[in-house]
Coordinates of C-alpha atoms in Angstrom, one line a residue:
Chain Y
M1 CA 210.5 71.6 -31.1
N2 CA 207.9 71.6 -33.6
N3 CA 207.1 74.0 -36.3
A4 CA 204.5 75.9 -34.7
E5 CA 206.5 76.8 -31.8
L6 CA 209.4 77.8 -33.9
I7 CA 207.2 80.3 -35.7
V8 CA 205.9 81.5 -32.4
S9 CA 209.5 82.0 -31.1
N10 CA 210.7 83.6 -34.4
K11 CA 207.7 86.1 -34.1
A12 CA 208.7 86.8 -30.6
V13 CA 212.3 87.6 -31.6
S14 CA 211.0 89.9 -34.3
E15 CA 208.6 91.6 -32.0
L16 CA 211.5 92.2 -29.6
S17 CA 213.6 93.7 -32.3
K18 CA 210.8 95.8 -33.5
H19 CA 210.1 97.2 -30.1
R20 CA 213.7 98.3 -29.4
P21 CA 213.2 101.6 -27.6
L22 CA 214.2 104.6 -29.6
R23 CA 216.7 105.7 -26.8
R24 CA 218.9 102.9 -27.7
Y25 CA 219.7 104.7 -30.8
L26 CA 220.8 107.9 -29.1
N27 CA 224.3 106.9 -28.9
K28 CA 224.4 106.7 -32.6
L29 CA 222.8 110.1 -32.9
R30 CA 225.5 111.3 -30.5
W31 CA 228.3 110.2 -32.8
L32 CA 226.3 111.9 -35.8
S33 CA 226.3 115.1 -33.6
L34 CA 230.0 114.9 -32.8
C35 CA 230.9 114.1 -36.4
L36 CA 228.9 117.0 -37.6
V37 CA 230.6 119.5 -35.2
F38 CA 234.0 118.2 -36.3
A39 CA 233.0 118.6 -39.9
M40 CA 231.9 122.1 -39.3
L41 CA 235.4 123.0 -37.7
I42 CA 236.9 121.7 -41.0
I43 CA 234.5 123.3 -43.3
L44 CA 234.7 126.8 -41.6
P45 CA 238.3 127.3 -42.1
L46 CA 237.9 126.4 -45.7
L47 CA 235.1 128.8 -46.3
S48 CA 237.2 131.5 -44.7
V49 CA 240.1 130.8 -47.1
Y50 CA 237.5 130.8 -49.9
Q51 CA 236.2 134.2 -48.8
T52 CA 239.7 135.8 -48.9
Y53 CA 240.1 134.5 -52.3
V54 CA 236.7 135.9 -53.5
A55 CA 237.6 139.3 -51.7
S56 CA 240.9 139.6 -53.4
H57 CA 239.3 139.5 -56.9
G58 CA 242.3 137.9 -58.4
Y59 CA 241.4 134.5 -59.7
R60 CA 243.9 134.6 -62.5
L61 CA 246.5 135.2 -59.8
L62 CA 246.0 132.0 -57.8
S63 CA 248.0 129.0 -58.2
P64 CA 246.6 125.9 -60.0
S65 CA 245.7 124.2 -56.7
G66 CA 244.3 127.8 -55.4
K67 CA 242.1 127.7 -58.7
H68 CA 241.0 124.2 -58.0
F69 CA 239.9 124.9 -54.5
Y70 CA 238.1 128.0 -55.4
D71 CA 236.1 126.1 -58.0
V72 CA 235.3 123.4 -55.5
M73 CA 234.0 125.9 -53.0
Q74 CA 232.2 127.9 -55.5
F75 CA 230.3 124.9 -56.6
F76 CA 229.3 124.1 -53.0
T77 CA 228.6 127.5 -51.8
S78 CA 227.0 129.2 -55.0
P79 CA 223.4 127.4 -54.6
F80 CA 223.2 129.3 -51.1
T81 CA 224.8 132.7 -51.6
D82 CA 225.6 135.2 -54.4
D83 CA 227.8 137.3 -52.2
P84 CA 230.3 134.7 -50.4
A85 CA 232.7 137.3 -49.2
N86 CA 230.0 138.9 -47.0
S87 CA 227.3 136.4 -46.5
L88 CA 229.3 133.6 -45.5
D89 CA 230.6 135.5 -42.4
A90 CA 227.3 134.3 -40.8
V91 CA 228.7 131.3 -39.3
K92 CA 232.4 131.7 -37.9
G93 CA 234.3 130.3 -35.1
S94 CA 234.5 127.1 -33.2
T95 CA 232.9 125.4 -30.1
W96 CA 235.1 127.8 -28.0
S97 CA 233.3 130.8 -29.2
G98 CA 231.5 131.1 -32.3
N99 CA 229.0 133.2 -34.2
F100 CA 226.0 131.5 -35.5
F101 CA 223.8 133.9 -37.7
G102 CA 224.4 136.7 -35.5
F103 CA 224.0 134.6 -32.4
K104 CA 227.3 134.6 -30.6
I105 CA 227.7 131.6 -28.4
S106 CA 230.7 131.0 -26.1
D107 CA 232.0 128.3 -23.7
P108 CA 231.2 129.0 -20.1
L109 CA 234.8 128.2 -19.3
A110 CA 236.1 131.1 -21.7
V111 CA 233.9 133.4 -19.7
L112 CA 235.0 132.1 -16.4
G113 CA 238.7 132.3 -17.4
Q114 CA 238.3 135.8 -18.8
I115 CA 236.6 136.9 -15.5
A116 CA 239.5 135.5 -13.4
A117 CA 241.9 137.0 -15.9
A118 CA 240.6 140.5 -16.2
A119 CA 239.4 140.5 -12.6
A120 CA 236.2 142.1 -14.1
I121 CA 233.0 141.0 -15.9
Y122 CA 232.2 142.0 -19.3
P123 CA 228.3 141.7 -19.7
A124 CA 228.3 141.4 -23.4
F125 CA 230.5 138.5 -23.4
L126 CA 228.8 136.7 -20.3
I127 CA 225.6 136.8 -22.3
T128 CA 227.0 134.8 -25.0
A129 CA 227.5 132.0 -22.5
L130 CA 224.0 132.0 -21.0
T131 CA 222.6 129.4 -23.7
P132 CA 225.2 126.9 -22.9
I133 CA 224.9 127.4 -19.1
L134 CA 221.2 127.0 -19.4
F135 CA 221.5 123.7 -21.4
S136 CA 224.2 122.5 -18.9
V137 CA 221.8 123.1 -16.1
L138 CA 219.1 121.0 -17.8
F139 CA 221.2 118.3 -19.4
G140 CA 224.5 118.2 -17.4
R141 CA 227.7 117.7 -18.9
F142 CA 226.2 117.1 -22.4
Y143 CA 228.7 119.2 -24.0
C144 CA 231.3 116.7 -23.3
G145 CA 229.4 113.8 -25.0
W146 CA 227.6 115.6 -27.7
I147 CA 229.5 118.4 -28.9
C148 CA 233.0 118.7 -27.9
P149 CA 235.3 118.0 -30.9
A150 CA 238.0 116.5 -28.6
T151 CA 235.5 113.9 -27.4
L152 CA 235.4 112.5 -30.9
L153 CA 239.1 112.1 -31.2
Y154 CA 239.4 110.7 -27.6
E155 CA 236.6 108.2 -28.2
L156 CA 238.4 107.1 -31.3
N157 CA 241.3 106.9 -29.3
T158 CA 239.8 104.5 -26.9
N159 CA 239.0 102.6 -29.9
L160 CA 242.6 102.5 -30.9
A161 CA 243.5 101.5 -27.4
V162 CA 241.1 98.4 -27.8
W163 CA 242.8 97.6 -31.2
L164 CA 246.2 97.8 -29.7
Q165 CA 245.1 95.5 -26.7
K166 CA 244.0 93.0 -29.4
L167 CA 247.5 93.2 -30.9
G168 CA 249.0 92.4 -27.5
F169 CA 249.8 96.0 -26.2
R170 CA 248.6 96.7 -22.8
P171 CA 247.0 100.1 -22.6
G172 CA 247.0 101.8 -19.1
H173 CA 244.2 101.5 -16.8
R174 CA 245.1 103.5 -13.8
E175 CA 242.6 105.4 -11.9
F176 CA 243.0 108.5 -10.0
A177 CA 240.9 110.8 -8.0
R178 CA 237.9 112.2 -10.1
Y179 CA 238.0 115.7 -8.0
L180 CA 241.6 116.2 -9.7
K181 CA 239.9 118.2 -12.4
Y182 CA 238.1 120.4 -10.1
F183 CA 241.5 121.1 -8.5
V184 CA 243.0 121.7 -12.1
L185 CA 240.1 124.2 -12.8
M186 CA 240.8 126.0 -9.7
V187 CA 244.6 126.1 -10.3
C188 CA 243.8 127.5 -13.9
L189 CA 241.6 130.3 -12.6
V190 CA 244.2 131.3 -10.0
V191 CA 247.0 131.3 -12.5
S192 CA 244.8 133.2 -14.9
A193 CA 244.2 135.7 -12.1
L194 CA 247.8 136.1 -11.1
T195 CA 249.1 136.5 -14.8
G196 CA 246.3 138.3 -16.4
T197 CA 245.9 135.9 -19.3
V198 CA 243.3 133.4 -20.2
V199 CA 245.4 130.1 -19.4
V200 CA 242.4 127.7 -20.0
A201 CA 242.4 128.7 -23.6
V202 CA 245.9 127.1 -23.8
I203 CA 245.1 123.7 -22.2
Y204 CA 241.5 123.2 -23.0
P205 CA 241.3 120.5 -25.8
P206 CA 238.2 121.5 -27.6
A207 CA 239.6 125.0 -27.7
I208 CA 243.0 123.9 -28.9
I209 CA 241.3 121.8 -31.7
G210 CA 239.3 124.6 -33.0
R211 CA 242.3 126.8 -33.2
E212 CA 244.7 124.1 -34.6
L213 CA 242.3 123.1 -37.4
Y214 CA 242.1 126.7 -38.3
Y215 CA 245.8 127.2 -38.3
A216 CA 246.3 123.9 -40.4
L217 CA 243.7 124.6 -42.9
A218 CA 243.8 128.2 -43.3
L219 CA 247.2 129.4 -42.4
G220 CA 249.0 126.2 -43.3
G221 CA 250.9 124.6 -40.1
F222 CA 250.1 123.2 -36.8
G223 CA 250.9 125.2 -33.4
A224 CA 252.2 124.1 -30.1
G225 CA 248.5 123.1 -29.2
T226 CA 248.7 120.1 -31.4
V227 CA 251.8 118.8 -29.4
F228 CA 249.8 119.1 -26.2
F229 CA 246.7 117.6 -27.6
M230 CA 249.0 114.6 -28.9
L231 CA 250.4 114.2 -25.3
T232 CA 246.8 114.0 -24.0
L233 CA 246.0 111.3 -26.5
L234 CA 249.3 109.4 -25.3
F235 CA 248.3 109.8 -21.9
D236 CA 244.7 108.3 -22.4
I237 CA 246.4 105.2 -24.0
L238 CA 249.5 104.9 -22.0
V239 CA 248.1 105.9 -18.4
A240 CA 244.4 106.1 -17.9
R241 CA 241.4 105.4 -20.4
R242 CA 239.9 108.7 -21.2
G243 CA 242.1 110.2 -18.6
F244 CA 242.1 113.7 -19.6
C245 CA 238.4 114.0 -19.6
R246 CA 238.0 112.1 -16.4
Y247 CA 240.7 113.5 -14.3
L248 CA 242.2 116.7 -15.8
C249 CA 239.7 118.6 -18.0
P250 CA 238.9 122.0 -16.5
G251 CA 235.9 122.3 -18.8
G252 CA 234.7 119.0 -17.9
A253 CA 234.8 120.0 -14.2
L254 CA 232.9 123.6 -14.9
Y255 CA 230.3 121.3 -16.9
S256 CA 230.0 118.8 -14.1
L257 CA 229.5 121.6 -11.5
L258 CA 226.8 123.2 -13.7
G259 CA 224.9 120.0 -14.3
R260 CA 225.1 118.7 -10.7
Y261 CA 221.4 119.2 -10.4
R262 CA 220.5 118.6 -14.1
L263 CA 216.8 117.7 -14.9
L264 CA 217.4 115.0 -17.5
R265 CA 219.4 112.1 -16.1
I266 CA 219.9 108.4 -16.9
Q267 CA 218.4 106.3 -14.3
R268 CA 218.4 102.4 -13.7
Q269 CA 215.1 100.5 -13.4
V270 CA 216.2 97.9 -10.9
Q271 CA 213.3 95.5 -11.8
Q272 CA 214.8 95.2 -15.5
C273 CA 218.5 95.1 -14.4
N274 CA 220.4 91.9 -14.7
D275 CA 223.6 92.9 -13.3
C276 CA 225.6 92.1 -16.3
A277 CA 227.8 95.2 -15.8
K278 CA 228.1 95.9 -19.4
C279 CA 227.2 99.4 -18.7
N280 CA 230.2 99.8 -16.4
A281 CA 232.4 98.5 -19.0
V282 CA 231.3 100.7 -21.7
C283 CA 231.0 104.0 -19.6
E284 CA 233.7 106.3 -21.0
F285 CA 234.0 108.3 -17.7
G286 CA 234.5 105.2 -15.3
L287 CA 231.1 105.7 -13.7
N288 CA 229.1 102.7 -12.2
P289 CA 225.7 102.8 -13.7
M290 CA 225.0 99.3 -12.6
R291 CA 224.8 100.4 -8.9
D292 CA 223.0 103.9 -9.7
D293 CA 226.4 105.9 -9.3
F294 CA 225.9 108.5 -12.1
G295 CA 226.6 111.6 -10.1
Q296 CA 227.4 114.9 -11.5
E297 CA 229.9 113.7 -14.0
C298 CA 227.6 111.6 -16.3
N299 CA 227.6 113.3 -19.7
N300 CA 224.3 111.6 -20.9
C301 CA 226.4 110.0 -23.6
C302 CA 223.9 107.1 -23.8
A303 CA 226.6 104.4 -24.4
C304 CA 225.1 102.4 -21.5
I305 CA 221.7 102.7 -22.6
A306 CA 222.7 101.3 -26.1
I307 CA 224.4 98.4 -24.8
C308 CA 222.0 97.4 -21.9
P309 CA 220.5 94.0 -23.1
T310 CA 217.4 94.3 -20.9
D311 CA 216.6 97.8 -21.6
A312 CA 216.9 98.7 -17.8
L313 CA 218.4 102.2 -18.3
I314 CA 216.0 105.0 -19.0
F315 CA 215.9 108.7 -19.0
S316 CA 214.2 110.3 -16.2
T317 CA 213.6 114.0 -15.1
R318 CA 214.7 114.3 -11.6
V319 CA 217.1 116.7 -9.9
T320 CA 219.0 113.8 -8.1
D321 CA 219.8 110.2 -8.7
I322 CA 217.8 107.3 -6.9
S323 CA 220.9 106.1 -5.1
S324 CA 221.6 102.4 -4.1
Q325 CA 218.7 100.5 -5.3
G326 CA 220.7 97.4 -4.8
A327 CA 221.1 94.2 -6.9
G328 CA 219.2 93.9 -10.3
H329 CA 216.0 91.9 -10.0
L330 CA 216.9 89.8 -12.9
G331 CA 220.5 89.3 -11.6
P332 CA 221.8 86.2 -9.8
K333 CA 222.6 88.1 -6.6
Y334 CA 219.0 89.4 -6.4
R335 CA 217.5 85.8 -7.1
K336 CA 219.8 84.2 -4.4
L337 CA 218.7 86.7 -2.0
H338 CA 214.8 86.8 -2.6
L339 CA 213.9 84.3 -5.0
A340 CA 215.4 81.5 -2.9
N341 CA 213.2 82.5 0.1
T342 CA 209.8 82.6 -1.9
N343 CA 210.7 79.1 -3.3
N344 CA 211.2 78.1 0.4
I345 CA 207.9 79.5 1.2
C346 CA 206.3 77.9 -1.7
D347 CA 207.8 74.5 -0.5
E348 CA 206.4 75.1 2.9
D349 CA 202.9 76.0 1.5
A350 CA 203.1 72.7 -0.6
K351 CA 204.1 70.8 2.7
A352 CA 201.2 72.3 4.6
Chain E
M1 CA 258.4 137.0 -47.7
I2 CA 260.7 139.9 -46.8
R3 CA 261.6 140.6 -43.3
F4 CA 263.2 144.1 -42.4
P5 CA 266.1 143.6 -40.3
D6 CA 264.7 145.0 -37.3
R7 CA 267.0 143.5 -34.9
L8 CA 270.1 145.3 -36.3
I9 CA 268.5 148.6 -36.0
L10 CA 267.2 148.0 -32.5
K11 CA 270.5 147.0 -31.5
N12 CA 271.8 150.4 -32.3
W13 CA 269.0 151.9 -30.3
R14 CA 270.1 150.0 -27.3
R15 CA 273.4 151.3 -27.5
G16 CA 272.2 154.8 -27.9
S17 CA 273.8 155.1 -31.3
K18 CA 273.4 158.4 -33.3
R19 CA 272.1 156.3 -36.2
S20 CA 268.9 155.7 -34.4
S21 CA 267.8 159.3 -35.0
H22 CA 265.8 158.5 -38.1
V23 CA 263.2 156.2 -36.3
E24 CA 262.4 157.4 -32.8
L25 CA 260.1 155.1 -30.9
G26 CA 259.6 157.0 -27.7
R27 CA 258.2 160.1 -28.7
D28 CA 255.0 158.5 -30.3
G29 CA 254.2 157.0 -26.9
G30 CA 254.0 153.7 -28.5
A31 CA 257.4 152.3 -27.2
P32 CA 257.7 150.1 -24.1
P33 CA 259.1 151.8 -21.3
S34 CA 262.5 150.1 -21.4
L35 CA 263.1 151.5 -24.9
R36 CA 261.8 155.0 -24.0
S37 CA 264.9 155.5 -21.8
G38 CA 267.0 155.5 -24.8
V39 CA 270.5 154.6 -23.6
M40 CA 270.9 150.9 -22.3
N41 CA 274.1 149.5 -21.5
R42 CA 275.3 146.0 -21.8
R43 CA 274.8 144.9 -18.2
K44 CA 271.1 146.1 -18.3
F45 CA 270.7 144.6 -21.7
L46 CA 271.9 141.2 -20.4
F47 CA 269.9 141.5 -17.3
T48 CA 266.7 142.3 -19.4
M49 CA 267.4 139.3 -21.6
L50 CA 267.8 137.0 -18.9
A51 CA 264.8 138.2 -16.9
S52 CA 262.5 138.1 -19.8
T53 CA 263.7 134.6 -21.0
V54 CA 263.9 132.8 -17.6
V55 CA 261.1 134.3 -15.6
A56 CA 259.1 136.8 -17.5
E57 CA 258.3 134.9 -20.7
T58 CA 256.6 131.9 -18.8
V59 CA 255.1 133.7 -16.0
N60 CA 254.5 137.5 -16.3
P61 CA 252.7 138.3 -19.6
V62 CA 253.4 142.1 -19.4
T63 CA 257.2 141.6 -19.4
A64 CA 256.9 138.7 -21.9
S65 CA 255.2 140.6 -24.4
A66 CA 257.3 143.7 -23.8
G67 CA 260.4 141.6 -24.3
A68 CA 259.1 140.3 -27.4
V69 CA 258.6 143.7 -28.7
Y70 CA 262.2 144.4 -29.0
S71 CA 263.6 141.0 -29.1
R72 CA 261.6 139.4 -31.9
Q73 CA 259.3 141.3 -34.0
R74 CA 257.5 144.6 -34.5
Y75 CA 253.8 143.7 -34.8
L76 CA 250.3 145.4 -34.6
R77 CA 247.1 144.4 -33.0
P78 CA 244.1 144.4 -35.0
P79 CA 242.2 147.7 -35.1
G80 CA 240.0 148.3 -32.1
A81 CA 242.4 146.3 -29.8
V82 CA 242.4 147.6 -26.2
A83 CA 245.6 148.1 -24.4
S84 CA 248.3 145.5 -24.0
D85 CA 247.4 144.2 -20.5
P86 CA 243.6 144.1 -20.7
F87 CA 244.0 142.7 -24.3
L88 CA 245.6 139.5 -22.9
A89 CA 243.1 139.3 -20.2
R90 CA 240.2 139.7 -22.4
C91 CA 241.3 137.7 -25.6
I92 CA 240.2 134.2 -25.3
R93 CA 242.2 133.0 -28.4
C94 CA 239.0 132.0 -30.4
G95 CA 240.6 133.0 -33.8
Q96 CA 237.5 134.6 -35.2
C97 CA 239.1 137.7 -36.0
A98 CA 241.5 135.9 -38.6
E99 CA 238.5 133.9 -39.8
V100 CA 236.6 137.0 -40.9
C101 CA 239.6 139.0 -42.0
P102 CA 239.2 139.4 -46.0
N103 CA 242.7 140.4 -46.5
E104 CA 244.4 137.6 -44.5
S105 CA 246.3 140.3 -42.4
I106 CA 245.9 138.7 -39.0
N107 CA 247.9 135.9 -37.8
Y108 CA 248.5 134.3 -34.5
F109 CA 251.3 134.0 -32.3
G110 CA 252.7 130.6 -31.5
L111 CA 255.0 130.2 -28.6
G112 CA 257.5 132.5 -30.0
N113 CA 256.2 135.6 -28.2
G114 CA 255.9 133.9 -24.8
L115 CA 253.3 131.7 -23.3
A116 CA 251.0 134.6 -22.5
A117 CA 250.7 136.0 -25.9
M118 CA 250.1 132.5 -27.5
G119 CA 247.1 132.2 -29.6
T120 CA 246.7 136.2 -29.6
P121 CA 246.3 138.0 -33.1
Y122 CA 248.8 140.2 -34.8
I123 CA 249.4 142.1 -37.9
I124 CA 252.7 142.4 -39.6
P125 CA 252.1 145.4 -42.0
R126 CA 255.0 144.9 -44.3
E127 CA 253.5 141.1 -44.9
Q128 CA 249.9 142.1 -45.1
A129 CA 248.4 145.3 -43.9
C130 CA 244.9 146.0 -42.5
V131 CA 242.4 147.4 -44.9
L132 CA 240.3 148.9 -42.0
C133 CA 237.2 146.7 -42.7
M134 CA 236.3 146.7 -39.2
K135 CA 235.0 143.2 -39.4
C136 CA 237.3 141.8 -36.5
G137 CA 235.9 144.1 -33.9
E138 CA 232.5 143.2 -35.0
V139 CA 233.0 139.5 -34.5
C140 CA 235.1 139.5 -31.5
P141 CA 233.0 138.1 -28.6
T142 CA 235.0 139.4 -25.7
G143 CA 235.6 143.2 -26.3
A144 CA 239.5 142.6 -26.6
L145 CA 238.8 144.1 -30.0
Q146 CA 236.2 146.8 -29.7
S147 CA 233.5 147.0 -32.3
I148 CA 234.1 150.2 -34.5
S149 CA 231.8 151.1 -37.1
R150 CA 233.2 151.4 -40.7
T151 CA 232.9 155.1 -41.2
R152 CA 235.7 157.6 -41.6
E153 CA 234.9 159.6 -38.5
S154 CA 234.7 156.6 -36.1
I155 CA 237.8 155.0 -37.6
L156 CA 239.8 158.3 -37.2
E157 CA 238.4 158.7 -33.8
K158 CA 239.0 155.3 -32.4
V159 CA 241.5 153.2 -34.2
R160 CA 244.8 153.4 -32.7
M161 CA 246.9 150.7 -34.2
G162 CA 250.0 152.8 -34.4
R163 CA 251.4 155.6 -36.3
A164 CA 253.7 155.7 -39.4
R165 CA 257.0 157.3 -39.4
V166 CA 259.2 158.2 -42.5
D167 CA 262.8 157.3 -42.7
E168 CA 264.0 160.3 -44.6
S169 CA 267.3 158.7 -45.4
L170 CA 265.5 155.7 -47.4
C171 CA 262.6 157.6 -48.7
L172 CA 262.9 158.3 -52.5
S173 CA 261.1 161.6 -52.5
F174 CA 263.7 162.8 -49.8
Q175 CA 266.4 161.9 -52.1
G176 CA 265.2 163.9 -54.9
N177 CA 263.0 161.4 -56.8
T178 CA 259.1 162.0 -56.8
C179 CA 257.3 158.9 -55.5
G180 CA 254.5 159.4 -53.5
V181 CA 253.3 156.0 -53.4
C182 CA 252.4 155.8 -49.7
A183 CA 250.2 158.7 -49.9
R184 CA 248.2 157.2 -52.7
A185 CA 248.0 154.0 -50.6
C186 CA 246.7 155.8 -47.6
P187 CA 243.0 155.1 -47.1
L188 CA 242.4 158.3 -44.9
G189 CA 244.1 160.8 -47.2
K190 CA 245.5 164.2 -46.1
V191 CA 244.5 164.1 -42.4
A192 CA 246.8 161.1 -42.0
L193 CA 249.5 161.5 -44.6
Q194 CA 250.3 164.7 -46.5
V195 CA 252.6 165.0 -49.5
G196 CA 254.7 168.1 -49.8
Y197 CA 257.7 169.0 -52.1
L198 CA 258.4 166.2 -54.5
E199 CA 255.6 164.2 -52.9
Q200 CA 257.6 163.8 -49.7
P201 CA 255.3 162.2 -47.2
H202 CA 254.6 163.9 -43.8
V203 CA 252.6 161.7 -41.3
Q204 CA 249.7 163.8 -39.7
A205 CA 247.9 163.3 -36.4
G206 CA 245.3 161.5 -38.1
C207 CA 247.4 158.4 -38.9
V208 CA 245.7 155.3 -37.4
G209 CA 248.5 153.0 -38.3
C210 CA 246.8 150.5 -40.7
G211 CA 250.2 149.9 -42.3
L212 CA 249.0 150.1 -46.0
C213 CA 251.7 152.8 -46.7
E214 CA 254.2 150.3 -45.3
R215 CA 253.0 147.4 -47.4
I216 CA 253.1 149.5 -50.6
C217 CA 256.4 151.3 -50.0
I218 CA 258.5 150.6 -53.0
Q219 CA 261.9 150.9 -51.2
M220 CA 263.6 147.8 -49.8
P221 CA 263.8 148.0 -46.7
Q222 CA 260.6 150.2 -46.4
A223 CA 261.1 154.0 -45.9
I224 CA 258.0 154.3 -44.1
R225 CA 256.9 152.0 -41.1
I226 CA 254.3 151.8 -38.4
I227 CA 255.4 152.3 -34.9
P228 CA 253.0 150.1 -32.9
N229 CA 250.9 151.3 -30.2
Y230 CA 250.6 148.8 -27.4
A231 CA 249.8 151.2 -24.6

């Protein structure tokens, strides 16, 4: 290879990296979003404690650590507000149900659970879930991938499982029927209706995390929910990868149903695909992007887009998947089937 | 943290003891039906305990919470709370009421009060009483805590957390010493708690059960306490 050729190829490589499509960075953006939500769940209880300190007008009565905490919180909040005791009430709650500058947002599962438990609809509460419902109808199970505070921990848990595997421990890779979570959702609603209490609040990981973080930071101590959540983490490591989200989560089931005919979905461009199956390996929900099997359970997490070496996965605005497009055109299987024939034709042409 | 030995006194109630006369649960309409009957023999008691531990605590929220009323602790729901059954059905355990509470009065049940009540808010007035700021009802998304405006009229009309009762055998003013601390702590004044001779407190119909009198009582154990209203 002479110098000129080398320069050209280097240029080609740099061109390629320069034109890396933006959608490949969405997975990083998603991690940022997850981290921000989680940070919010940590900051809000601290703000709440600070507010009670301010409201009590008793700085000198605080313990030394309390004074230190007060000073730190004052340092961070004073640029934004002169009246922390009242104005910091603007943002409260968790992803389960929260108040964002007077705009109340609740998880649709909370509304459904409440309707089942009370056998009645409270319109004021139903309205708070309309925004998430609308977003789920448009973007599918995006809550699971982009917002859910449990997802952050579950994905870190998956990474932990990978490290454990490197150390010689074998994490569980069992597979169950995916419709199991719809069954769980149904059972939760039936039990809610029978007992008259919102059962989903007790077993839904994001609700548990929002609550438990508050207990831990503001009230000092973990509740029973932490034990339950630890068990789900263990389940994910020992039994099935992302097992709780894939097979058991009632919220995931509800979001899947809402997003069945979502408008924005990931789609494979069969011409670009080389059948490397990296997307299947990386998919947290055990779907099959390489053979167009996204279905209603895809959470638009973009991990497959980020890893695809040929940029074959794109976003499209369709109501259904394009199913079974067959082997990727850059892959060996497709070449064996089709390109072999064209070669033969060429040979015949040459003979003629 | 000081806890009044509720259990001992409640045990006397169950036996129909004469000593129970100083604090009566039933007449306020706030007590669970099982207590209202007054006398409770040992067999009935054992049966109730068995039922509430084995079946009710895990399955039936009504019995579970009622069981907790006399077996564990006396607690109040935050102001504006709807009645017990719809409360459990409406509350989604989001935790926002305690997050806005400026007085750190609101706490949450763990598993100790039955699975059905897990994560629901409560107030122990002797530990930290409600200051009737009404922020919790404002922030509650579900209507488990009704939104009540922070005016004297609407608080008097709508808040029904419980009702104060004075134990005259413990109250200093009834023992010949002038105290009157509870009446000074009361945010609602004469309509709720009136003082008479030697500043003896007399609970009036306007009492909403915020618990500030119980919190401030200088006697140990406290001579005035809130009888919760779960109905």
